[in-house]
GROMACS .gro file of C-alpha atoms in nm:
model
  186
    1MET     CA    1  -3.607  22.487   7.550
    2GLY     CA    2  -3.843  22.777   7.512
    3THR     CA    3  -3.826  23.144   7.517
    4TYR     CA    4  -3.683  23.324   7.796
    5LEU     CA    5  -3.691  23.678   7.936
    6TYR     CA    6  -3.464  23.902   7.784
    7GLY     CA    7  -3.259  23.605   7.677
    8ALA     CA    8  -3.146  23.569   8.067
    9THR     CA    9  -3.117  23.240   8.235
   10TYR     CA   10  -3.169  23.200   8.610
   11ASP     CA   11  -3.083  22.957   8.885
   12PHE     CA   12  -3.304  22.990   9.198
   13VAL     CA   13  -3.154  22.810   9.520
   14VAL     CA   14  -3.375  22.848   9.816
   15ASP     CA   15  -3.190  22.808  10.164
   16SER     CA   16  -3.417  22.568  10.360
   17SER     CA   17  -3.256  22.627  10.666
   18LEU     CA   18  -3.447  22.949  10.668
   19GLY     CA   19  -3.788  22.798  10.708
   20SER     CA   20  -4.055  22.827  10.460
   21GLY     CA   21  -4.131  23.084  10.270
   22THR     CA   22  -3.800  23.202  10.223
   23ALA     CA   23  -3.655  23.415   9.955
   24ALA     CA   24  -3.451  23.250   9.649
   25THR     CA   25  -3.152  23.390   9.547
   26GLU     CA   26  -3.103  23.422   9.183
   27THR     CA   27  -2.752  23.299   8.957
   28PRO     CA   28  -2.726  23.276   8.633
   29SER     CA   29  -2.781  22.936   8.464
   30ASP     CA   30  -3.158  22.807   8.451
   31PRO     CA   31  -3.406  22.976   8.228
   32VAL     CA   32  -3.742  23.168   8.367
   33SER     CA   33  -4.020  23.008   8.132
   34VAL     CA   34  -4.223  23.191   7.948
   35SER     CA   35  -4.542  23.102   8.156
   36GLU     CA   36  -4.384  23.328   8.467
   37ILE     CA   37  -4.404  23.661   8.244
   38ALA     CA   38  -4.684  23.884   8.231
   39TYR     CA   39  -4.671  24.059   7.893
   40SER     CA   40  -4.713  24.433   7.827
   41THR     CA   41  -5.021  24.474   7.578
   42SER     CA   42  -5.108  24.769   7.351
   43TYR     CA   43  -5.484  24.659   7.310
   44SER     CA   44  -5.732  24.970   7.294
   45ILE     CA   45  -5.972  24.958   7.597
   46LEU     CA   46  -6.264  25.156   7.567
   47VAL     CA   47  -6.458  25.240   7.901
   48ASP     CA   48  -6.835  25.319   7.833
   49GLY     CA   49  -6.720  25.427   7.452
   50GLN     CA   50  -6.408  25.615   7.573
   51SER     CA   51  -6.061  25.534   7.504
   52VAL     CA   52  -5.870  25.499   7.836
   53ALA     CA   53  -5.472  25.468   7.831
   54PHE     CA   54  -5.430  25.183   8.090
   55ASP     CA   55  -5.096  24.991   8.184
   56ALA     CA   56  -5.253  24.666   8.080
   57TYR     CA   57  -5.085  24.308   8.089
   58ALA     CA   58  -5.194  23.973   7.961
   59LEU     CA   59  -5.128  23.627   8.042
   60LYS     CA   60  -5.168  23.340   7.806
   61ASP     CA   61  -5.466  23.072   7.863
   62ALA     CA   62  -5.426  22.713   7.794
   63ASN     CA   63  -5.534  22.776   7.435
   64GLY     CA   64  -5.238  23.025   7.396
   65ASN     CA   65  -5.514  23.305   7.393
   66ASP     CA   66  -5.446  23.648   7.598
   67THR     CA   67  -5.609  23.722   7.911
   68ASN     CA   68  -5.598  24.060   8.012
   69TYR     CA   69  -5.489  24.197   8.365
   70LEU     CA   70  -5.547  24.561   8.489
   71LYS     CA   71  -5.395  24.741   8.800
   72LEU     CA   72  -5.701  24.743   9.021
   73ARG     CA   73  -5.656  25.083   9.150
   74ASP     CA   74  -5.645  25.228   8.790
   75VAL     CA   75  -5.995  25.039   8.739
   76ALA     CA   76  -6.118  25.166   9.062
   77TYR     CA   77  -6.021  25.543   8.936
   78VAL     CA   78  -6.146  25.513   8.610
   79LEU     CA   79  -6.467  25.359   8.698
   80ASN     CA   80  -6.540  25.617   9.002
   81GLY     CA   81  -6.871  25.803   8.914
   82SER     CA   82  -7.033  25.488   8.699
   83GLN     CA   83  -7.288  25.257   8.793
   84ALA     CA   84  -6.977  25.001   8.873
   85GLN     CA   85  -6.762  25.228   9.102
   86PHE     CA   86  -6.607  25.054   9.389
   87ASN     CA   87  -6.326  25.160   9.662
   88VAL     CA   88  -6.017  24.983   9.728
   89GLY     CA   89  -5.855  24.917  10.042
   90TRP     CA   90  -5.620  24.689  10.260
   91ASP     CA   91  -5.735  24.489  10.584
   92GLY     CA   92  -5.404  24.440  10.766
   93THR     CA   93  -5.565  24.175  11.040
   94ALA     CA   94  -5.709  23.964  10.752
   95ASN     CA   95  -5.403  24.044  10.541
   96ALA     CA   96  -5.684  24.100  10.224
   97ILE     CA   97  -5.733  24.353   9.967
   98THR     CA   98  -6.093  24.465   9.999
   99ILE     CA   99  -6.330  24.609   9.741
  100ASN     CA  100  -6.627  24.774   9.812
  101THR     CA  101  -6.886  24.813   9.550
  102GLY     CA  102  -7.108  25.119   9.496
  103GLU     CA  103  -6.866  25.329   9.741
  104SER     CA  104  -6.657  25.611   9.563
  105TYR     CA  105  -6.300  25.549   9.542
  106ALA     CA  106  -6.066  25.730   9.748
  107SER     CA  107  -5.763  25.770   9.533
  108ASN     CA  108  -5.385  25.727   9.658
  109GLY     CA  109  -5.218  25.918   9.394
  110SER     CA  110  -5.063  25.561   9.259
  111GLU     CA  111  -5.347  25.540   8.982
  112MET     CA  112  -5.300  25.576   8.599
  113SER     CA  113  -4.875  25.526   8.631
  114THR     CA  114  -4.639  25.247   8.653
  115PRO     CA  115  -4.263  25.277   8.742
  116PHE     CA  116  -4.215  24.996   8.475
  117SER     CA  117  -4.290  24.891   8.142
  118GLY     CA  118  -4.278  24.621   7.901
  119ASP     CA  119  -4.288  24.224   7.977
  120ARG     CA  120  -4.221  24.151   8.360
  121ILE     CA  121  -4.201  23.889   8.582
  122TYR     CA  122  -4.500  23.810   8.765
  123THR     CA  123  -4.614  23.624   9.077
  124PRO     CA  124  -4.971  23.510   9.183
  125ASN     CA  125  -5.115  23.741   9.413
  126GLN     CA  126  -5.085  23.604   9.790
  127ALA     CA  127  -5.338  23.851   9.978
  128ALA     CA  128  -5.683  23.734  10.023
  129VAL     CA  129  -5.966  23.919   9.838
  130LEU     CA  130  -6.260  24.048  10.002
  131VAL     CA  131  -6.522  24.172   9.787
  132ASP     CA  132  -6.791  24.323  10.008
  133GLY     CA  133  -6.705  24.147  10.308
  134GLN     CA  134  -6.667  23.833  10.137
  135ALA     CA  135  -6.418  23.621  10.051
  136SER     CA  136  -6.320  23.551   9.638
  137ASP     CA  137  -6.158  23.374   9.421
  138LEU     CA  138  -6.042  23.660   9.189
  139GLN     CA  139  -5.753  23.607   9.004
  140ALA     CA  140  -5.454  23.839   9.031
  141ILE     CA  141  -5.088  23.877   8.973
  142THR     CA  142  -4.848  24.107   9.125
  143LEU     CA  143  -4.585  24.294   8.961
  144THR     CA  144  -4.304  24.416   9.125
  145ASP     CA  145  -4.044  24.751   9.033
  146ASP     CA  146  -3.684  24.765   9.065
  147SER     CA  147  -3.737  24.884   9.424
  148GLY     CA  148  -3.980  24.576   9.564
  149SER     CA  149  -4.273  24.787   9.540
  150GLY     CA  150  -4.577  24.501   9.443
  151TYR     CA  151  -4.877  24.638   9.198
  152THR     CA  152  -5.173  24.414   9.187
  153TYR     CA  153  -5.342  24.358   8.860
  154PHE     CA  154  -5.649  24.174   8.815
  155LYS     CA  155  -5.792  23.957   8.556
  156LEU     CA  156  -6.048  24.214   8.368
  157ARG     CA  157  -6.326  23.948   8.303
  158ASP     CA  158  -6.290  23.833   8.689
  159LEU     CA  159  -6.315  24.182   8.799
  160GLY     CA  160  -6.664  24.244   8.542
  161GLN     CA  161  -6.824  23.958   8.667
  162ALA     CA  162  -6.753  24.011   9.039
  163LEU     CA  163  -6.828  24.376   9.030
  164GLY     CA  164  -7.123  24.397   8.794
  165PHE     CA  165  -6.957  24.539   8.456
  166ASN     CA  166  -6.960  24.394   8.126
  167VAL     CA  167  -6.647  24.320   7.947
  168THR     CA  168  -6.620  24.193   7.565
  169TRP     CA  169  -6.341  24.211   7.286
  170ASP     CA  170  -6.454  24.401   6.986
  171GLY     CA  171  -6.269  24.221   6.704
  172GLU     CA  172  -6.325  24.482   6.428
  173ALA     CA  173  -6.178  24.784   6.619
  174GLY     CA  174  -5.950  24.568   6.822
  175ALA     CA  175  -6.049  24.686   7.148
  176ILE     CA  176  -6.155  24.575   7.495
  177VAL     CA  177  -6.481  24.705   7.555
  178ILE     CA  178  -6.595  24.795   7.912
  179ASP     CA  179  -6.979  24.903   7.978
  180THR     CA  180  -7.028  25.021   8.308
  181THR     CA  181  -7.396  25.028   8.229
  182GLN     CA  182  -7.423  24.684   8.154
  183PRO     CA  183  -7.422  24.365   8.383
  184TYR     CA  184  -7.126  24.099   8.319
  185GLN     CA  185  -7.274  23.873   8.062
  186GLY     CA  186  -6.985  23.659   7.975
   0.00000   0.00000   0.00000
């Protein structure tokens, strides 16, 4: 056995008579594995040299290292006005999140706040992601609040690579560094 969220265990039962994509019901018994948990992080994040307080989450990679995820609208909000600015939208016809580089971000009021904190169970993002109208393979997860609203968090390095800003780790400062004046360098 491994570590489980808050020591709770759950049994997920799927009613196959409802067809594919049906919701599961949960009853106590089987554990939720660690791999389904997004960990709240407290890393310092610097954007063009300025400290920014993001609600950041991490998943562990195959080597046990953190891979950092930030809420897409938070990144768009903070980078607005920089060389790396982008706008975020939703294309209901394509069932896709849209990202348009070079455009000013149109705020919707949800930026830089999330109605939950601490470690959260996540699901992989199910929506397509279009960058400048083209399909992308950006990795994203969805964290859900207690009322069922979803918040999409993207892997920060993937965003940097796709949108043209650099992401590095400053081990001395213990900080994630986003540099909007430099292209992604891996």
